[in-house]
C-alpha positions as semicolon CSV with decimal commas, in nm:
position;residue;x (nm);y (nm);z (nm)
1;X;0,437;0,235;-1,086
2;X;0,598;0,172;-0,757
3;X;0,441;0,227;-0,428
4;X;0,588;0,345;-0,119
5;X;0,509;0,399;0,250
6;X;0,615;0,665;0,498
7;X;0,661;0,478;0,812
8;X;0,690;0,770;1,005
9;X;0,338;0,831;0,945
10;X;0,152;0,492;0,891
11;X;-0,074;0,372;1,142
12;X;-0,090;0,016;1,035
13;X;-0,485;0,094;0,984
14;X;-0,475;-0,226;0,702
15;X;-0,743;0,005;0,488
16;X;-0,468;-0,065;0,212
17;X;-0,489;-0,430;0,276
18;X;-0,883;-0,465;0,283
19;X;-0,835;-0,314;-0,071
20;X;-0,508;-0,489;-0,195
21;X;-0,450;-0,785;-0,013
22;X;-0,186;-0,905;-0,278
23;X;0,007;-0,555;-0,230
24;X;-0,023;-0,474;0,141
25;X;0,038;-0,679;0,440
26;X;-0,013;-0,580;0,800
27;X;0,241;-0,823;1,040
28;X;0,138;-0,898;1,382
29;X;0,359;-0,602;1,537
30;X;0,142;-0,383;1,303
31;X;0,381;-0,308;1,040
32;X;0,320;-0,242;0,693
33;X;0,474;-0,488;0,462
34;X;0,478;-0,364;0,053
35;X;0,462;-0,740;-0,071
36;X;0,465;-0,609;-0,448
37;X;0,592;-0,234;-0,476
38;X;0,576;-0,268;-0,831
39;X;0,219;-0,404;-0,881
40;X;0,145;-0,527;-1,242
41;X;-0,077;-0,296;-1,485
42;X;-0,373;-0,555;-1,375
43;X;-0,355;-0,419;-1,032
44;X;-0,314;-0,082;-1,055
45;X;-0,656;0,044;-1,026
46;X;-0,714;-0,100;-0,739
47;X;-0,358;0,008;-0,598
48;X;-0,431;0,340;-0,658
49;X;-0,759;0,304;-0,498
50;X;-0,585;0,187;-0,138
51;X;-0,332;0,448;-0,167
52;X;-0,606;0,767;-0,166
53;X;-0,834;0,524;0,029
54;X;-0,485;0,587;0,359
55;X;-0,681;0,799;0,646
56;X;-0,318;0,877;0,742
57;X;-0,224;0,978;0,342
58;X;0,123;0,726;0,465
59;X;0,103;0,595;0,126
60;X;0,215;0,734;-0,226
61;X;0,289;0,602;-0,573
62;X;0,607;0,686;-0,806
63;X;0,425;0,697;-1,179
């Protein structure tokens, strides 16, 4: 799994982050930061719950 963001679209809402703190960081200039785009198989759950969870859909996941 590897996740990707569309930066043309992302908001820098941090939903993602409040769900996957480990995976998605929001910088003080509110940009998204993919700390781990290839989250281990523990994670991934809960990565694919922030990714539908993006009001702006920014987010998507190569399976």
């Amino acid at each position: 799994m590897k996740v990707k963001v569309d930066e043309m679209v992302c908001e820098a809402n941090a939903v993602c982050m409040g769900l996957a703190p480990e995976v998605f960081d929001v910088d003080d200039d509110d940009q998204l930061h993919i700390l781990l785009p290839e989250p281990p198989p523990e994670m991934r759950d809960r990565v694919r719950h922030a990714v539908r969870s993006c009001p702006k859909a920014a987010l998507s996941l190569e399976e």
